XYZ file of C-alpha atoms in Angstrom:
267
model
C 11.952 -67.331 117.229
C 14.235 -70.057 115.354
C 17.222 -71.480 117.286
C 20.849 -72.821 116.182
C 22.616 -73.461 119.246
C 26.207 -73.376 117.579
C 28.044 -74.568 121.022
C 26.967 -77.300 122.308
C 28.542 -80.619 123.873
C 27.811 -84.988 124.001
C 29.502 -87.920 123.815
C 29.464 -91.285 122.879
C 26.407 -93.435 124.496
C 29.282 -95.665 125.577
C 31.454 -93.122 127.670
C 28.928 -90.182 128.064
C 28.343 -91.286 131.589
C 31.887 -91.265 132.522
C 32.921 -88.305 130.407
C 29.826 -86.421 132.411
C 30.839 -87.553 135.900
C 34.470 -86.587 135.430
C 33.595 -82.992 133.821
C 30.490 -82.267 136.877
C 33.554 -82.958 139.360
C 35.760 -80.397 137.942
C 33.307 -77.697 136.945
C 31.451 -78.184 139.785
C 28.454 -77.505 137.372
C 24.694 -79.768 138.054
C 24.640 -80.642 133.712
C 21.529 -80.452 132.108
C 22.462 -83.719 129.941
C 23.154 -86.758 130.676
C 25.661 -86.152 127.907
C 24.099 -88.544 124.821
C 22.774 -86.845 121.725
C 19.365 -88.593 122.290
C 18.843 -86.458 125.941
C 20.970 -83.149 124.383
C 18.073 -83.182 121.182
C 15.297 -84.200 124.404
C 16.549 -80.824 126.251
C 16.658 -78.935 123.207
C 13.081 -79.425 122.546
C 11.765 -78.441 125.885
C 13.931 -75.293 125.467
C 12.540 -74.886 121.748
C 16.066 -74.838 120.229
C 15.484 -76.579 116.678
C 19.328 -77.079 115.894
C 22.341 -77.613 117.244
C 26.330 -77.776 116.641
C 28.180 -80.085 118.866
C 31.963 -79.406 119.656
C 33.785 -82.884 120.445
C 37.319 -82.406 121.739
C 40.453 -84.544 121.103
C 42.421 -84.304 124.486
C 45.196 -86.980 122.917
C 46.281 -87.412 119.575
C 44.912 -90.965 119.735
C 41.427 -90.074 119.656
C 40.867 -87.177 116.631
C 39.752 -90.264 114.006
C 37.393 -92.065 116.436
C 35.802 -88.873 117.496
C 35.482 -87.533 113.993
C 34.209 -90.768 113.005
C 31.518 -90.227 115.863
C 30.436 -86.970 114.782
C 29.591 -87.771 111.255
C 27.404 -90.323 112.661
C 25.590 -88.863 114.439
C 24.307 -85.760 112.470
C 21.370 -85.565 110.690
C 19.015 -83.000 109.994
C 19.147 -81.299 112.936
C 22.429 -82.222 114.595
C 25.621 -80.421 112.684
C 29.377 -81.603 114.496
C 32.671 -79.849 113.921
C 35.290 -82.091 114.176
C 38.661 -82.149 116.028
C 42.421 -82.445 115.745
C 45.100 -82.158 118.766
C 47.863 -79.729 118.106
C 50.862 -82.861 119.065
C 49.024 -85.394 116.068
C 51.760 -86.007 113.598
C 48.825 -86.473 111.193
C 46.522 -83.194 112.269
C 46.709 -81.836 109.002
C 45.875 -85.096 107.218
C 42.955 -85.469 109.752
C 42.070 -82.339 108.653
C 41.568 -83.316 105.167
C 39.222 -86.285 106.609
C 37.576 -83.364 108.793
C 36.634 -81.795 105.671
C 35.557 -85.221 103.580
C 33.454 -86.387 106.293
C 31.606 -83.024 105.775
C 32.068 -81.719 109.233
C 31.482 -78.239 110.066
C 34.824 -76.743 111.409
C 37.212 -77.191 114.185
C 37.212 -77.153 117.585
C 40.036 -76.828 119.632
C 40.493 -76.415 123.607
C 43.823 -74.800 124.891
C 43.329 -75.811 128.595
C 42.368 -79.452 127.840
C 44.775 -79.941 124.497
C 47.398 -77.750 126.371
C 48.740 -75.312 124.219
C 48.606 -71.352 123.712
C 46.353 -70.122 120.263
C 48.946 -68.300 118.937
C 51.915 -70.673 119.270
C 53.753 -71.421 115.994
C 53.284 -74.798 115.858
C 49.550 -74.558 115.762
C 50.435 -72.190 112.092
C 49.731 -75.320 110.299
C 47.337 -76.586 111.195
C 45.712 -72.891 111.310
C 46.973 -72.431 106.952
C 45.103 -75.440 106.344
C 41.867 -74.997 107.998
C 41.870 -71.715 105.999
C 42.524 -73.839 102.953
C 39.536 -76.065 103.284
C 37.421 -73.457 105.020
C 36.454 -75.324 108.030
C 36.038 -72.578 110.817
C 38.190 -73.326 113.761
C 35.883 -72.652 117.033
C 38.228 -71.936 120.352
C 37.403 -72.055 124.419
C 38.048 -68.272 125.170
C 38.880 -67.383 128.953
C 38.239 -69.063 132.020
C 38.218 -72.686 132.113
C 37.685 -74.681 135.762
C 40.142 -77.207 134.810
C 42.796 -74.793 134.815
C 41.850 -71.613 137.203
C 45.207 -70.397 137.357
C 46.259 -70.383 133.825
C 44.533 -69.135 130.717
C 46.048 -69.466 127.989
C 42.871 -68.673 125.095
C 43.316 -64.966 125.309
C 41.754 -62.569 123.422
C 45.393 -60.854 122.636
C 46.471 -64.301 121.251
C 43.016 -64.651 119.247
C 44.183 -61.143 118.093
C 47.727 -62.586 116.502
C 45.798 -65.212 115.525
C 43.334 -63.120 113.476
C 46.131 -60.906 112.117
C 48.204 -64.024 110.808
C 45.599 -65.676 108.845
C 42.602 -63.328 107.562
C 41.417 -66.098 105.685
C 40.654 -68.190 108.357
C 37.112 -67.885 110.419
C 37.779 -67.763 114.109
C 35.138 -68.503 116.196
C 36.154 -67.342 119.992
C 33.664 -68.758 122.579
C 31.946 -66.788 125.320
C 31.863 -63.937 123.771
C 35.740 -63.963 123.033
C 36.956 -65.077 126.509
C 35.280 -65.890 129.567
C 35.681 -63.809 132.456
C 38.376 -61.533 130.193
C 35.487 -59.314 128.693
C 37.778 -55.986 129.085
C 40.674 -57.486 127.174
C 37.903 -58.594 124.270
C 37.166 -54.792 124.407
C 40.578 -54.187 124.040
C 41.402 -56.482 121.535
C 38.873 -57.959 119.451
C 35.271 -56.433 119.406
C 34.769 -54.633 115.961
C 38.439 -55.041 115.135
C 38.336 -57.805 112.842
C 36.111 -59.816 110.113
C 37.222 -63.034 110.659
C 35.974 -63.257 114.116
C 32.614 -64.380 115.322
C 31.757 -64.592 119.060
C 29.814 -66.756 120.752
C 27.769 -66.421 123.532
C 27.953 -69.705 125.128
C 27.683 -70.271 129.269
C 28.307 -65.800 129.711
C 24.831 -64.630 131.347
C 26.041 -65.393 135.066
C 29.147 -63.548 134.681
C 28.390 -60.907 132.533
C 26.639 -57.499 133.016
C 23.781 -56.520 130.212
C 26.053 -53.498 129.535
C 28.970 -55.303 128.989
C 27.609 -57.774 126.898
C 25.168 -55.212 124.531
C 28.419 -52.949 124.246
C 30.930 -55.466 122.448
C 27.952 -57.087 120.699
C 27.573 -53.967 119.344
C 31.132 -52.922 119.189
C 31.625 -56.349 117.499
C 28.543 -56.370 114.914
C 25.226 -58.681 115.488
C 26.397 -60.283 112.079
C 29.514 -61.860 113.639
C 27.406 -62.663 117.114
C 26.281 -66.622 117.573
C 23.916 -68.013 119.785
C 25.679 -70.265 121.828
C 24.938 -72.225 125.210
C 27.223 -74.743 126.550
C 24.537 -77.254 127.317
C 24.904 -79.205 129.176
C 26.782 -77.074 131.301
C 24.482 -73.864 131.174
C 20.638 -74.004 130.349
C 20.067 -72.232 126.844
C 17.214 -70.063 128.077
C 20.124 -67.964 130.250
C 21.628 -67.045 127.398
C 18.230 -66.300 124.987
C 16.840 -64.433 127.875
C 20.156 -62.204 127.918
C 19.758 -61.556 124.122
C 15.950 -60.624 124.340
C 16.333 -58.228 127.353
C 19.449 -56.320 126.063
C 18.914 -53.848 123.556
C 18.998 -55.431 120.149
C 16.532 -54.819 117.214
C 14.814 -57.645 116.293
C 17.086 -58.073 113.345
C 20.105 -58.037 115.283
C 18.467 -60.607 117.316
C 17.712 -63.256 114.318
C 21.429 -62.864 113.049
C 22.485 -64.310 116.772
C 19.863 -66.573 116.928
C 20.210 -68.648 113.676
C 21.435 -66.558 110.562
C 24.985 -66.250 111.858
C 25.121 -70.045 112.335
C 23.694 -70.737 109.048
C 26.074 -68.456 107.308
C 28.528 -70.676 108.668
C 27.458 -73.870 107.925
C 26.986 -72.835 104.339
C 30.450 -71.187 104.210
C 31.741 -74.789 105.763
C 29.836 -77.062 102.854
């Protein structure tokens, strides 16, 4: 089987060991990475993923240029990046045009670390124009360790957010929200087009009936393979997809034709 690991996670060679230490501490999570692309494309290849998509994360305003700048560096043939803005830049939507010049891949934004709720007004803007220059905007859904008494990437707000702007491709991660699988029952499986689900970092928390019900509820087309890594190891989450039942079509649209669809939609 081909792989396209669409959520995965490194850094800079000259703060990946810093950035890893401080994120081990508050996940409490052994990473598989040492958090460099060089040991994230290493891993991938003794898991037989053949590409990836890495999700930086602007957690001040200060950084979106140098980590965008970052990301189109470092991809190549098998390494795609999304890009980031944080919802406080004066400039996001400018950045966004850069985003979209320095032919990232989409958007990633993190409510817990960038500290805002998905369907707060002032993140419309930033939302319009993403649609404008469709660059998909990929969310943390659910549960985050660095903030395990507030969650504010619900699936009801990715729900107002999906409403709002039908234009705009939503990717929710762990399969809509982690740890909130009942409310992405509720309100997002098979309810709208514009939202794909990922399944990064779910198979420990998860049950196989759970997870084969809103992938079906949802539609394998809008279902992307998705690990974490470093912070889960990709064969949890492929060994979930093969045992659940899933033709093998459904199975190659997770895998790598979901992600591809994307990309292409993206260029």
């Amino acid at each position: 089987m081909y792989y396209f690991d669409f959520h995965t996670h490194a850094f800079s060679e000259k703060i990946a060991q810093k950035a890893m230490a401080s994120l081990a501490k508050t996940s409490g999570i052994n990473p598989e990475t040492d958090g460099t692309v060089k040991d994230l494309l290493k891993k991938c290849d003794d898991f037989g993923i053949q590409k990836v998509l890495i999700l930086p994360i602007a957690t001040k305003p200060s950084q979106q240029n140098i980590i965008n700048t970052w990301a189109k560096e470092v991809m190549n043939d098998r390494v795609y990046c999304c890009g980031s803005v944080h919802p406080d830049a004066e400039d996001a939507l400018e950045e966004l045009e850069n985003i979209k010049n320095m032919g990232l891949f989409g958007v990633k934004l993190h409510p817990e670390y960038q500290l805002f709720y998905p369907d707060d007004e002032k993140l419309f803007p930033i939302y319009k124009k993403a649609a404008e220059l469709r660059l998909p905007v990929i969310f943390h859904g659910g549960y985050d360790p660095l903030s395990p008494d507030i969650i504010r990437a619900t699936p009801e707000r990715f729900a107002v957010i999906a409403k709002a702007f039908p234009n705009l491709q939503i990717v929710a991660a762990h399969l809509g929200a982690d740890r909130l699988w009942d409310d992405v029952e509720k309100y997002l499986a098979g309810k709208f087009d514009n939202v794909y689900l990922d399944t990064a970092v779910i198979a420990d928390d998860i049950s196989d009936e759970q997870a084969l019900r809103i992938i079906k509820t949802h539609g394998a087309d809008r279902i992307l393979f998705g690990s974490d890594i470093p912070w889960d190891n990709p064969l949890d989450e492929v060994n979930l997809i093969n045992r659940i039942d899933l033709s093998d079509e459904e199975r190659e649209l997770i895998f790598y034709k979901n992600a591809e669809k994307l990309i292409e939609y993206a260029m």
